[in-house]
Short mmCIF file of C-alpha atoms in Angstrom, two decimals:
data_model
loop_
_atom_site.label_atom_id
_atom_site.label_comp_id
_atom_site.label_asym_id
_atom_site.label_seq_id
_atom_site.Cartn_x
_atom_site.Cartn_y
_atom_site.Cartn_z
CA MET E 1 -26.27 -27.97 -4.39
CA THR E 2 -29.42 -27.03 -6.66
CA THR E 3 -29.54 -23.95 -4.75
CA LEU E 4 -25.68 -23.12 -5.03
CA LEU E 5 -25.79 -23.86 -8.80
CA LEU E 6 -28.55 -21.59 -9.34
CA ALA E 7 -27.10 -18.60 -8.21
CA LEU E 8 -24.25 -19.31 -9.53
CA LEU E 9 -25.38 -19.29 -12.86
CA VAL E 10 -27.31 -15.78 -11.59
CA ALA E 11 -24.14 -14.21 -10.68
CA LEU E 12 -22.45 -15.23 -13.98
CA ALA E 13 -25.15 -13.98 -16.31
CA LEU E 14 -25.85 -10.50 -14.16
CA SER E 15 -22.25 -9.94 -13.78
CA LEU E 16 -21.37 -10.31 -17.45
CA ALA E 17 -24.36 -7.77 -18.42
CA VAL E 18 -22.36 -5.39 -16.00
CA GLU E 19 -19.39 -5.56 -17.95
CA ALA E 20 -21.07 -5.28 -21.30
CA ALA E 21 -22.95 -2.36 -20.38
CA GLU E 22 -20.34 -0.67 -18.85
CA GLY E 23 -18.03 -1.39 -21.90
CA GLY E 24 -20.65 -0.32 -24.16
CA SER E 25 -19.79 0.19 -27.77
CA ALA E 26 -16.64 2.00 -27.22
CA ARG E 27 -15.48 -0.89 -25.72
CA PRO E 28 -17.53 -4.47 -26.40
CA ILE E 29 -16.91 -7.27 -24.42
CA SER E 30 -15.12 -10.06 -26.92
CA VAL E 31 -17.11 -13.33 -26.97
CA ARG E 32 -14.99 -15.55 -28.27
CA PRO E 33 -15.39 -18.65 -26.32
CA GLY E 34 -11.53 -19.10 -24.83
CA ASP E 35 -11.83 -15.23 -24.03
CA LEU E 36 -15.73 -15.63 -22.50
CA SER E 37 -14.60 -18.66 -20.46
CA VAL E 38 -11.53 -16.72 -18.60
CA ARG E 39 -13.82 -14.01 -17.97
CA LEU E 40 -16.85 -16.23 -16.03
CA ALA E 41 -14.27 -18.46 -14.18
CA ALA E 42 -13.05 -15.13 -12.90
CA TYR E 43 -17.04 -14.60 -11.97
CA ALA E 44 -17.16 -18.24 -10.23
CA LEU E 45 -14.01 -17.63 -8.22
CA LEU E 46 -15.15 -13.99 -7.28
CA THR E 47 -18.35 -16.01 -5.96
CA LEU E 48 -16.49 -18.73 -4.50
CA PHE E 49 -14.43 -16.41 -2.34
CA TRP E 50 -17.60 -14.55 -1.35
CA LEU E 51 -19.56 -18.12 -0.67
CA VAL E 52 -16.48 -18.80 1.62
CA SER E 53 -17.59 -15.54 3.82
CA SER E 54 -21.17 -16.45 4.68
CA TRP E 55 -21.84 -19.96 3.06
CA ARG E 56 -25.31 -18.28 1.49
CA PRO E 57 -25.66 -18.92 -2.34
CA TRP E 58 -27.56 -15.75 -2.62
CA LEU E 59 -25.41 -13.33 -0.98
CA ALA E 60 -22.56 -14.35 -2.65
CA ALA E 61 -23.98 -13.98 -5.68
CA ALA E 62 -25.07 -10.86 -5.01
CA SER E 63 -21.61 -9.90 -3.14
CA CYS E 64 -19.87 -11.36 -7.20
CA VAL E 65 -22.35 -8.64 -9.04
CA LEU E 66 -21.80 -5.88 -6.60
CA THR E 67 -17.72 -6.61 -6.79
CA VAL E 68 -18.05 -6.52 -10.34
CA ALA E 69 -20.12 -3.19 -10.67
CA GLY E 70 -17.75 -1.83 -7.96
CA LEU E 71 -14.51 -2.79 -10.38
CA ALA E 72 -16.03 -1.63 -13.47
CA ALA E 73 -17.48 2.23 -11.97
CA VAL E 74 -14.46 2.64 -10.27
CA SER E 75 -12.39 1.46 -13.56
CA ARG E 76 -14.84 4.19 -15.16
CA LEU E 77 -13.71 6.93 -13.03
CA LYS E 78 -9.52 5.94 -13.10
CA ARG E 79 -9.95 6.07 -17.00
CA GLY E 80 -11.68 9.18 -16.86
CA VAL E 81 -9.24 11.06 -14.91
CA ILE E 82 -5.67 8.90 -15.45
CA GLY E 83 -6.74 7.27 -18.45
CA GLU E 84 -6.34 4.01 -17.82
CA PRO E 85 -8.54 1.08 -16.20
CA LEU E 86 -8.13 -0.03 -12.73
CA ALA E 87 -4.82 -2.16 -12.21
CA PHE E 88 -4.30 -5.23 -9.64
CA SER E 89 -1.46 -2.32 -7.97
CA ASP E 90 -4.18 0.11 -7.29
CA PHE E 91 -5.17 -2.31 -4.34
CA ALA E 92 -1.61 -1.46 -2.82
CA LEU E 93 -2.15 1.94 -2.83
CA LEU E 94 -5.17 1.23 -1.07
CA PRO E 95 -3.91 1.01 2.91
CA GLN E 96 -2.92 5.11 1.99
CA VAL E 97 -6.30 6.57 1.93
CA PRO E 98 -7.35 6.28 5.41
CA ARG E 99 -3.74 7.55 6.41
CA HIS E 100 -3.88 10.41 4.13
CA PRO E 101 -7.46 11.06 2.77
CA ASP E 102 -6.64 14.83 1.91
CA LEU E 103 -4.57 13.27 -0.97
CA TYR E 104 -7.82 11.93 -2.25
CA TYR E 105 -11.08 12.79 -3.12
CA THR E 106 -12.40 11.07 -0.23
CA ARG E 107 -13.34 11.45 3.31
CA PRO E 108 -12.74 9.44 6.45
CA VAL E 109 -15.09 7.29 7.68
CA THR E 110 -15.57 9.01 10.68
CA ASP E 111 -17.18 11.25 8.02
CA PRO E 112 -21.28 10.82 8.53
CA ARG E 113 -21.57 11.04 4.42
CA ILE E 114 -18.98 8.08 4.55
CA GLY E 115 -19.34 6.11 7.48
CA LEU E 116 -23.06 5.82 7.87
CA PRO E 117 -23.08 4.24 4.07
CA LEU E 118 -20.86 1.83 5.40
CA LEU E 119 -23.42 1.30 8.58
CA ALA E 120 -26.30 1.14 6.13
CA ALA E 121 -24.38 -1.54 4.09
CA LEU E 122 -23.81 -3.68 7.55
CA ALA E 123 -27.01 -3.88 8.62
CA VAL E 124 -28.38 -4.88 4.65
CA VAL E 125 -25.54 -7.76 5.01
CA GLY E 126 -26.24 -8.82 8.70
CA LEU E 127 -30.38 -7.93 8.09
CA TRP E 128 -29.63 -10.88 4.81
CA PHE E 129 -27.49 -13.07 7.01
CA TRP E 130 -30.53 -13.57 9.24
CA LEU E 131 -33.19 -13.94 6.04
CA GLU E 132 -31.15 -16.57 3.76
CA PRO E 133 -30.28 -20.13 5.61
CA THR E 134 -26.58 -21.55 5.45
CA ILE E 135 -26.03 -24.46 2.76
CA LEU E 136 -23.68 -25.96 5.72
CA PRO E 137 -24.68 -29.29 6.13
CA GLY E 138 -26.29 -29.68 10.29
CA ARG E 139 -24.26 -32.29 11.10
CA ALA E 140 -20.29 -30.86 12.48
CA LEU E 141 -18.02 -33.29 10.67
CA PRO E 142 -19.38 -32.12 7.16
CA ALA E 143 -19.54 -28.58 8.21
CA LEU E 144 -16.28 -28.38 9.36
CA ALA E 145 -15.01 -30.55 6.25
CA CYS E 146 -16.93 -27.42 4.35
CA VAL E 147 -15.87 -24.73 6.18
CA LEU E 148 -12.30 -26.06 5.55
CA GLY E 149 -12.29 -27.45 2.33
CA LEU E 150 -13.54 -24.76 -0.04
CA PRO E 151 -10.64 -22.34 1.35
CA LEU E 152 -8.09 -25.07 0.85
CA LEU E 153 -9.59 -25.32 -2.52
CA LEU E 154 -9.16 -21.64 -3.38
CA ALA E 155 -5.76 -21.46 -1.81
CA GLY E 156 -4.37 -24.28 -3.52
CA LEU E 157 -5.99 -23.30 -7.08
CA ALA E 158 -3.91 -19.79 -6.07
CA LEU E 159 -0.64 -21.92 -5.36
CA ALA E 160 -1.07 -23.78 -8.99
CA ALA E 161 -1.62 -21.00 -10.97
CA GLU E 162 1.99 -19.90 -10.20
CA ARG E 163 2.94 -23.49 -11.13
CA ALA E 164 3.34 -25.23 -14.35
CA PRO E 165 1.11 -25.78 -16.70
CA LEU E 166 -1.38 -23.38 -15.12
CA ALA E 167 1.35 -20.72 -15.22
CA GLY E 168 2.21 -21.42 -18.23
CA TRP E 169 -1.36 -21.14 -19.81
CA ILE E 170 -2.00 -17.26 -18.26
CA ALA E 171 1.13 -16.61 -19.28
CA GLY E 172 -0.02 -17.43 -23.08
CA ARG E 173 -3.40 -15.77 -22.33
CA PHE E 174 -1.31 -12.37 -21.10
CA PRO E 175 1.93 -12.68 -22.61
CA ARG E 176 2.58 -9.01 -22.16
CA PRO E 177 0.95 -5.56 -20.49
CA ASP E 178 -1.60 -5.00 -22.45
CA ILE E 179 -4.41 -3.23 -20.06
CA GLU E 180 -7.15 -1.94 -22.22
CA ALA E 181 -7.49 -4.84 -24.80
CA ASP E 182 -7.02 -7.52 -21.79
CA VAL E 183 -9.93 -6.03 -20.06
CA ALA E 184 -12.10 -6.27 -23.08
CA ARG E 185 -11.09 -9.21 -23.81
CA CYS E 186 -11.40 -10.59 -20.28
CA GLY E 187 -13.22 -8.68 -17.75
CA GLN E 188 -11.74 -6.15 -15.33
CA PRO E 189 -12.10 -9.02 -12.59
CA ALA E 190 -10.26 -11.75 -14.63
CA THR E 191 -7.30 -9.17 -15.61
CA ILE E 192 -6.47 -7.91 -12.77
CA LEU E 193 -5.88 -11.88 -11.15
CA ALA E 194 -4.08 -12.70 -14.34
CA TYR E 195 -1.79 -9.18 -14.14
CA TRP E 196 -1.15 -10.44 -10.51
CA LEU E 197 -0.56 -13.51 -10.96
CA ARG E 198 2.05 -12.26 -14.13
CA TRP E 199 3.72 -9.80 -11.87
CA ARG E 200 4.39 -12.06 -8.88
CA ALA E 201 5.92 -14.40 -11.66
CA THR E 202 8.17 -11.92 -13.78
CA ARG E 203 9.03 -9.33 -10.33
CA GLY E 204 12.04 -11.23 -9.74
CA ALA E 205 13.57 -10.86 -13.44
CA PRO E 206 17.09 -9.09 -13.03
CA VAL E 207 17.45 -5.81 -14.63
CA ALA E 208 20.84 -5.53 -16.75
CA ALA E 209 22.94 -2.42 -15.78
CA GLY E 210 23.48 -1.56 -19.27
CA LEU E 211 24.88 2.45 -18.47
CA PRO E 212 28.12 3.61 -18.48
CA ALA E 213 29.99 3.97 -14.89
CA PRO E 214 30.94 7.91 -13.89
CA PRO E 215 34.43 8.84 -13.51
CA PRO E 216 35.47 9.96 -9.74
CA ALA E 217 33.80 13.35 -9.05
CA GLY E 218 35.70 16.14 -8.48
CA PRO E 219 35.40 18.03 -5.17
CA ASP E 220 32.89 20.76 -6.25
CA ASP E 221 30.83 18.79 -8.71
CA VAL E 222 27.02 19.56 -7.70
CA LEU E 223 24.28 17.58 -9.63
CA VAL E 224 20.67 18.70 -8.30
CA VAL E 225 17.85 17.14 -10.18
CA ILE E 226 14.31 18.28 -9.11
CA GLN E 227 11.42 16.39 -10.12
CA LEU E 228 8.44 19.04 -9.90
CA GLU E 229 5.09 18.08 -8.74
CA SER E 230 1.87 18.62 -11.78
CA PHE E 231 4.33 20.91 -13.39
CA ILE E 232 3.68 21.97 -17.16
CA ASP E 233 4.28 25.08 -18.87
CA PRO E 234 0.79 27.00 -17.85
CA THR E 235 0.56 28.57 -20.88
CA ARG E 236 -0.89 25.37 -22.23
CA LEU E 237 -3.83 25.60 -20.64
CA GLY E 238 -4.68 28.86 -20.55
CA GLY E 239 -2.64 30.33 -17.72
CA LEU E 240 -0.43 33.54 -17.94
CA PRO E 241 2.96 32.64 -19.23
CA LEU E 242 5.62 32.11 -16.37
CA PRO E 243 9.16 34.14 -16.29
CA LEU E 244 10.55 31.01 -15.78
CA MET E 245 9.97 29.94 -19.19
CA GLU E 246 11.65 32.88 -20.67
CA THR E 247 14.36 31.91 -18.16
CA VAL E 248 14.60 28.34 -20.00
CA ARG E 249 14.77 29.10 -23.50
CA GLY E 250 17.20 31.94 -22.84
CA GLN E 251 19.52 29.97 -20.64
CA ALA E 252 18.93 26.55 -20.46
CA HIS E 253 21.46 24.17 -22.32
CA GLN E 254 18.91 21.71 -23.11
CA TYR E 255 14.71 22.38 -22.57
CA GLY E 256 11.60 20.21 -24.08
CA ARG E 257 8.56 18.20 -23.42
CA LEU E 258 8.99 15.31 -21.24
CA ARG E 259 6.76 12.04 -21.93
CA VAL E 260 6.00 10.83 -18.66
CA PRO E 261 4.34 7.34 -18.40
CA ALA E 262 1.43 8.73 -16.78
CA HIS E 263 -1.22 11.22 -16.62
CA GLY E 264 -2.42 12.61 -13.74
CA ALA E 265 -1.05 10.19 -10.82
CA TYR E 266 1.41 7.98 -10.57
CA THR E 267 4.33 9.76 -9.87
CA MET E 268 6.72 6.98 -8.83
CA ARG E 269 6.45 6.00 -12.37
CA THR E 270 7.92 8.80 -13.56
CA GLU E 271 10.64 9.10 -10.56
CA HIS E 272 11.86 5.31 -11.09
CA ALA E 273 12.00 6.14 -14.74
CA VAL E 274 14.16 9.14 -13.99
CA LEU E 275 15.93 7.28 -11.06
CA THR E 276 16.54 3.84 -12.77
CA GLY E 277 16.84 4.97 -16.79
CA LEU E 278 14.53 2.17 -17.73
CA ASP E 279 11.48 2.58 -19.76
CA ALA E 280 8.20 0.84 -18.97
CA ASP E 281 8.66 -1.87 -21.80
CA SER E 282 11.39 -3.45 -19.37
CA LEU E 283 9.40 -3.26 -16.34
CA GLY E 284 6.78 -6.07 -17.41
CA PHE E 285 3.66 -6.02 -15.60
CA GLY E 286 5.44 -3.84 -12.78
CA ARG E 287 5.10 -0.96 -14.80
CA PHE E 288 2.34 -0.42 -13.09
CA ASP E 289 3.71 0.49 -9.88
CA PRO E 290 7.60 -0.02 -10.30
CA TYR E 291 8.00 0.39 -6.58
CA LEU E 292 6.74 -2.60 -6.06
CA SER E 293 9.42 -4.98 -7.99
CA ALA E 294 12.57 -4.15 -7.11
CA GLY E 295 11.93 -1.62 -4.95
CA GLY E 296 14.75 0.69 -5.52
CA ARG E 297 17.22 -2.12 -5.79
CA GLU E 298 18.21 -1.89 -9.39
CA PRO E 299 21.50 -1.67 -10.25
CA THR E 300 20.93 1.43 -12.59
CA SER E 301 19.57 3.87 -10.07
CA LEU E 302 21.43 7.24 -10.49
CA ALA E 303 22.45 7.13 -6.43
CA ARG E 304 23.67 4.42 -6.57
CA LEU E 305 26.11 5.28 -9.36
CA ALA E 306 26.84 8.60 -7.86
CA ARG E 307 27.70 7.08 -4.57
CA ALA E 308 30.52 5.36 -6.31
CA ALA E 309 31.55 7.99 -7.82
CA GLY E 310 31.73 9.85 -4.75
CA PHE E 311 29.14 11.81 -4.00
CA ASP E 312 27.28 12.41 -0.87
CA THR E 313 23.50 11.73 -1.95
CA ALA E 314 20.65 13.16 -0.39
CA PHE E 315 16.61 13.14 -0.95
CA VAL E 316 14.83 16.23 -0.37
CA HIS E 317 10.98 15.78 -0.33
CA PRO E 318 8.75 17.49 2.52
CA PHE E 319 6.26 14.81 3.01
CA HIS E 320 5.59 11.84 4.90
CA ARG E 321 8.07 9.11 4.65
CA ASP E 322 5.71 5.90 4.81
CA PHE E 323 3.57 7.77 1.28
CA PHE E 324 4.66 5.43 -1.43
CA GLN E 325 6.91 3.97 1.19
CA ARG E 326 9.40 6.64 -0.30
CA ALA E 327 12.06 6.28 2.72
CA ALA E 328 12.47 2.46 2.37
CA VAL E 329 12.76 2.82 -1.59
CA MET E 330 15.03 6.15 -1.63
CA ARG E 331 17.39 4.13 0.81
CA ALA E 332 17.40 1.67 -1.41
CA PHE E 333 18.21 3.28 -4.08
CA GLY E 334 21.08 4.74 -2.92
CA PHE E 335 20.58 7.75 -1.03
CA GLU E 336 22.33 8.34 2.28
CA ARG E 337 20.49 11.26 3.64
CA LEU E 338 16.41 11.88 3.81
CA VAL E 339 15.27 15.27 4.19
CA MET E 340 11.82 14.74 4.77
CA GLU E 341 8.28 16.37 6.13
CA GLU E 342 9.70 16.47 9.95
CA ASP E 343 12.90 18.63 8.54
CA PHE E 344 9.87 20.74 6.88
CA ALA E 345 8.17 21.64 10.53
CA GLY E 346 8.32 25.24 10.65
CA ALA E 347 8.65 25.96 7.01
CA PRO E 348 5.34 27.93 5.13
CA ARG E 349 2.49 26.07 3.35
CA VAL E 350 0.72 27.21 0.78
CA GLY E 351 -2.67 25.35 0.79
CA PRO E 352 -2.13 21.70 2.46
CA TYR E 353 1.63 21.34 1.86
CA VAL E 354 4.94 23.04 2.00
CA ASP E 355 5.63 26.35 -0.21
CA ASP E 356 7.93 25.29 -3.42
CA ARG E 357 9.86 28.62 -2.82
CA ALA E 358 10.26 27.37 0.66
CA PHE E 359 11.29 23.66 -0.40
CA GLY E 360 13.84 25.90 -2.98
CA ARG E 361 15.49 27.87 0.19
CA ARG E 362 16.08 24.17 1.60
CA ILE E 363 17.91 22.78 -0.99
CA LEU E 364 20.57 25.58 -1.61
CA ALA E 365 20.65 25.20 2.30
CA GLU E 366 21.48 21.72 1.47
CA VAL E 367 24.14 22.66 -1.48
CA ALA E 368 25.85 25.19 0.86
CA ALA E 369 26.47 22.99 3.31
CA ALA E 370 27.88 20.16 1.32
CA ARG E 371 31.61 19.16 2.08
CA GLY E 372 32.57 17.63 -1.41
CA PRO E 373 30.22 16.33 -4.52
CA LEU E 374 27.08 15.98 -3.93
CA PHE E 375 24.23 14.61 -6.04
CA LEU E 376 20.45 15.74 -4.92
CA PHE E 377 17.12 14.76 -6.32
CA GLY E 378 14.19 16.58 -4.73
CA VAL E 379 10.41 16.25 -5.08
CA THR E 380 8.19 19.10 -4.24
CA MET E 381 4.66 18.87 -3.17
CA GLU E 382 3.13 21.92 -3.13
CA ASN E 383 1.22 21.62 -5.91
CA HIS E 384 -0.10 18.07 -5.41
CA GLY E 385 -4.02 17.23 -5.59
CA PRO E 386 -6.63 17.08 -5.15
CA TRP E 387 -7.78 20.80 -6.11
CA LYS E 388 -11.05 21.12 -4.70
CA PRO E 389 -12.88 24.00 -2.51
CA GLY E 390 -11.66 25.29 0.56
CA ARG E 391 -7.51 24.68 -0.51
CA LEU E 392 -6.73 28.33 -1.20
CA PRO E 393 -8.90 31.09 0.38
CA GLY E 394 -10.99 32.93 -2.00
CA LEU E 395 -10.17 30.56 -4.93
CA ASP E 396 -12.40 27.45 -5.45
CA ASP E 397 -11.53 26.83 -9.33
CA PRO E 398 -8.90 23.51 -9.24
CA LEU E 399 -7.61 25.58 -12.52
CA ALA E 400 -7.09 28.92 -10.85
CA GLN E 401 -5.69 26.67 -7.75
CA TYR E 402 -3.38 25.08 -10.27
CA LEU E 403 -1.58 28.58 -11.77
CA HIS E 404 -1.45 29.95 -8.51
CA HIS E 405 0.55 27.25 -7.20
CA VAL E 406 2.29 26.34 -10.16
CA VAL E 407 3.58 30.45 -10.23
CA HIS E 408 5.42 29.80 -6.94
CA THR E 409 6.62 26.85 -8.31
CA GLY E 410 8.33 28.66 -11.43
CA GLU E 411 9.74 31.29 -8.54
CA MET E 412 11.47 28.51 -6.63
CA VAL E 413 13.26 27.33 -10.16
CA GLU E 414 14.43 30.69 -10.94
CA ASP E 415 15.73 31.01 -7.46
CA LEU E 416 17.31 27.79 -8.05
CA VAL E 417 18.97 28.82 -11.42
CA ARG E 418 20.44 32.51 -9.68
CA GLY E 419 21.80 30.32 -6.22
CA LEU E 420 23.60 27.69 -8.38
CA ALA E 421 24.59 30.65 -10.76
CA ASP E 422 28.15 30.63 -9.31
CA ARG E 423 28.88 27.00 -8.92
CA ARG E 424 29.85 24.50 -11.01
CA ALA E 425 26.88 22.45 -10.90
CA THR E 426 24.12 20.96 -12.96
CA LEU E 427 20.28 21.76 -12.14
CA CYS E 428 17.34 19.42 -13.96
CA VAL E 429 14.13 20.32 -13.55
CA PHE E 430 11.04 17.85 -14.67
CA GLY E 431 7.77 17.60 -14.63
CA ASP E 432 6.03 14.24 -13.28
CA HIS E 433 2.98 14.24 -14.56
CA ALA E 434 0.45 16.29 -16.00
CA PRO E 435 -2.43 17.81 -13.39
CA ALA E 436 -5.43 15.74 -13.13
CA LEU E 437 -7.91 18.59 -13.76
CA PRO E 438 -11.38 18.82 -15.48
CA THR E 439 -9.53 21.21 -17.88
CA CYS E 440 -6.29 18.72 -18.14
CA ARG E 441 -7.98 15.36 -18.72
CA PRO E 442 -6.12 12.31 -20.36
CA GLY E 443 -4.76 12.81 -23.64
CA PHE E 444 -3.90 16.24 -22.87
CA GLY E 445 -0.38 16.73 -24.69
CA ASP E 446 0.25 12.74 -25.00
CA THR E 447 1.24 12.79 -21.01
CA ALA E 448 4.11 15.51 -21.73
CA THR E 449 5.11 17.46 -18.82
CA ASP E 450 8.29 20.01 -19.60
CA TYR E 451 11.53 19.52 -18.42
CA ALA E 452 15.21 21.40 -18.27
CA ILE E 453 18.92 21.04 -17.80
CA PHE E 454 21.13 24.23 -16.72
CA ARG E 455 24.87 24.22 -16.60
CA PHE E 456 26.87 26.42 -14.78
CA GLY E 457 30.31 26.92 -13.80
CA GLU E 458 32.14 25.79 -16.84
CA PRO E 459 32.79 27.45 -20.89
CA ARG E 460 29.70 27.13 -22.51
CA GLY E 461 29.20 25.50 -26.02
CA PRO E 462 26.57 25.14 -28.35
CA ASN E 463 23.53 24.25 -26.73
CA PRO E 464 21.10 21.92 -28.46
CA GLY E 465 18.22 24.14 -27.45
CA ARG E 466 14.67 22.20 -27.22
CA VAL E 467 14.83 18.63 -27.41
CA ASP E 468 12.05 16.23 -26.56
CA LEU E 469 12.70 13.36 -24.57
CA THR E 470 10.89 9.99 -22.88
CA ALA E 471 11.42 10.28 -18.48
CA ASP E 472 13.49 7.23 -19.06
CA ALA E 473 15.50 9.36 -21.56
CA LEU E 474 15.92 11.95 -19.34
CA GLY E 475 17.40 9.32 -16.68
CA ARG E 476 19.53 7.85 -19.17
CA LEU E 477 20.95 10.82 -20.32
CA LEU E 478 21.69 12.10 -16.23
CA ARG E 479 24.00 8.84 -16.28
CA SER E 480 25.59 8.34 -20.13
CA ALA E 481 26.82 12.24 -20.21
CA TRP E 482 28.58 11.67 -16.87
CA ALA E 483 31.20 9.37 -18.73
CA GLU E 484 32.13 11.99 -21.48
CA PRO E 485 34.83 14.18 -19.20
CA ALA E 486 36.84 11.05 -18.61
CA ARG E 487 37.33 10.58 -22.29
CA GLY E 488 41.16 11.86 -22.38
CA GLN E 489 41.39 14.07 -19.39
CA ALA E 490 41.99 11.63 -16.58
CA GLU E 491 45.02 12.60 -16.02
CA THR E 492 44.18 16.39 -14.76
CA ARG E 493 40.78 15.76 -13.41
CA ALA E 494 40.12 19.39 -14.52
CA SER E 495 36.87 18.55 -16.15
CA VAL E 496 33.18 18.44 -14.55
CA ALA E 497 31.90 14.98 -13.62
CA VAL E 498 28.23 16.06 -13.14
CA PRO E 499 26.38 14.80 -16.51
CA ARG E 500 26.73 16.57 -19.22
CA SER E 501 24.55 16.38 -22.63
#
C-alpha cells in the first residue's frame, strides 16, 4: 500500500507539472482549491485505470503521466490546426483513422515508421512487467478480490457520476461548454471526462421544431444545396480570382461570408447547422460532434420538411458510406436516395478524390432525371485534405495544391448555374470550413467561408446582395422562405415552392 500511495503521489505531481508546462503563461492552470481537486482527481482515476491493467504501481504511474503528456501534445497540435483543444467527441473519430489513413496526416500501422515504435513500446511495457513485481496478494482469494474489486469500484463510480448527487455536482462545475476555460481550470483529462458525462446526461434533450412547414411542392420545383469542401474565395489566400466569384456578385440572389462552427475540419458541424437550422448553443455538449447525439433524427431536418412538402430527396457524396456514419445519418435526416462512392466508380479523380466537375455533372444528371419536385443535398470531396507531397504531380506546396483544386470547384458551380438556368430552381452553395493550410490557421477570417444563393425561372425582384450569415442562419433561411409563396397564393399554386429569401 505504501508503494501504491507513493507512486500515486508521483503521478499526480508529474502530471500537474506536465499540464502546467503545457499551459505556460498563455493558459496558466487554475490553483483554486476546488479546480485543483478536480484536476488531481482525474489524474488519480487515470492511475487507477492503468493499475487495473497491470497491478504494478510504478507502471500505472508512468502510464498516467504519459497519458496526460500525450493528451497535452495532441491537444496542442489540434489547437494549432483547428483552433480548439481535444474534446471527448474526438475519440469517437478514432476508428476512422486506420480505415481512412489517407484522410489524415498519419500512416497505417503497417508502415515501419508507425509499426516499429509501437513494437518498441510494447517491448518496453513487457520488460517493465517483468522487472516490477505485482502488488496483488499471493493468495488466490485476496488476489481475486482485488482483480474484481477495483474494476467494479471504477464502474460503480462511473454509474454514480450519472446520478444524483454526483451528477448534479458535475453539472454545477461544468454547466455549459467552455472548453478552453475548462481545460485551464481543471485540466485536459478532467474536462474530457466531465464533458462526456455531461453529454450523456443531456443528449436525449428534445429539440423544438419552431420552424414553419413548407407548402406543397410544385411539379417542377428543384432545390439544390451543395456543401463545398474547404471552400473560400481563393483571393483571401493570395490566389488568383475565380471567375465564379464574379458570377456570384453579378448573378446570385444573395451571397456573402458564412460563419461556420469550426476551422479546418469538422465538416459535420456546418452540415448539421445547415440541415437543421440549429445553432451550436442549442446543442449543448453535443456541439463538438452533432451526429453523436440525435444522429439525424432532429425534427427540423430540411430533408424531412422537404419530403413532407412532396419533394423527392437525394443525398450525393462521392466518398465512403461509413465516413462520419454519413449513410445512416442522412437516411435518418430523411433522404430517400443516397448517391455515394460506389456510384462514382468510373468518375475521373484529381489527386485522391473524385473531380468536382464530375460531381457537378452527376448533380445535373440527377436533376434531369427527376420526375417531380426534387431536393438534392450534395457534398463535394476533391478539395479535402490533407495537402501533402505526392498528392498532385509537380505540386507539393499545400497552398498550390489547394488553389489547383479550388479552380475545379469554381468551374463546377458555374456549370451548375448554367445547367439550372432554364429551370424553376434554387441553387445554394457554401463552404463547410476554411482549409487547414499552413497559410490559413485558426482565427483566419473568424472561421468564415463563402456562400451564394441563385434563383432561376421566375421574375427577379431586387436582390439583397451581400448578406453575411452564420451556417445555422443559412439553414433557417432555406426553411423560413418556404412559407412565403403560400401566403395569398394557395388557391393558384402558381408560385415556386422552393426556398426564397
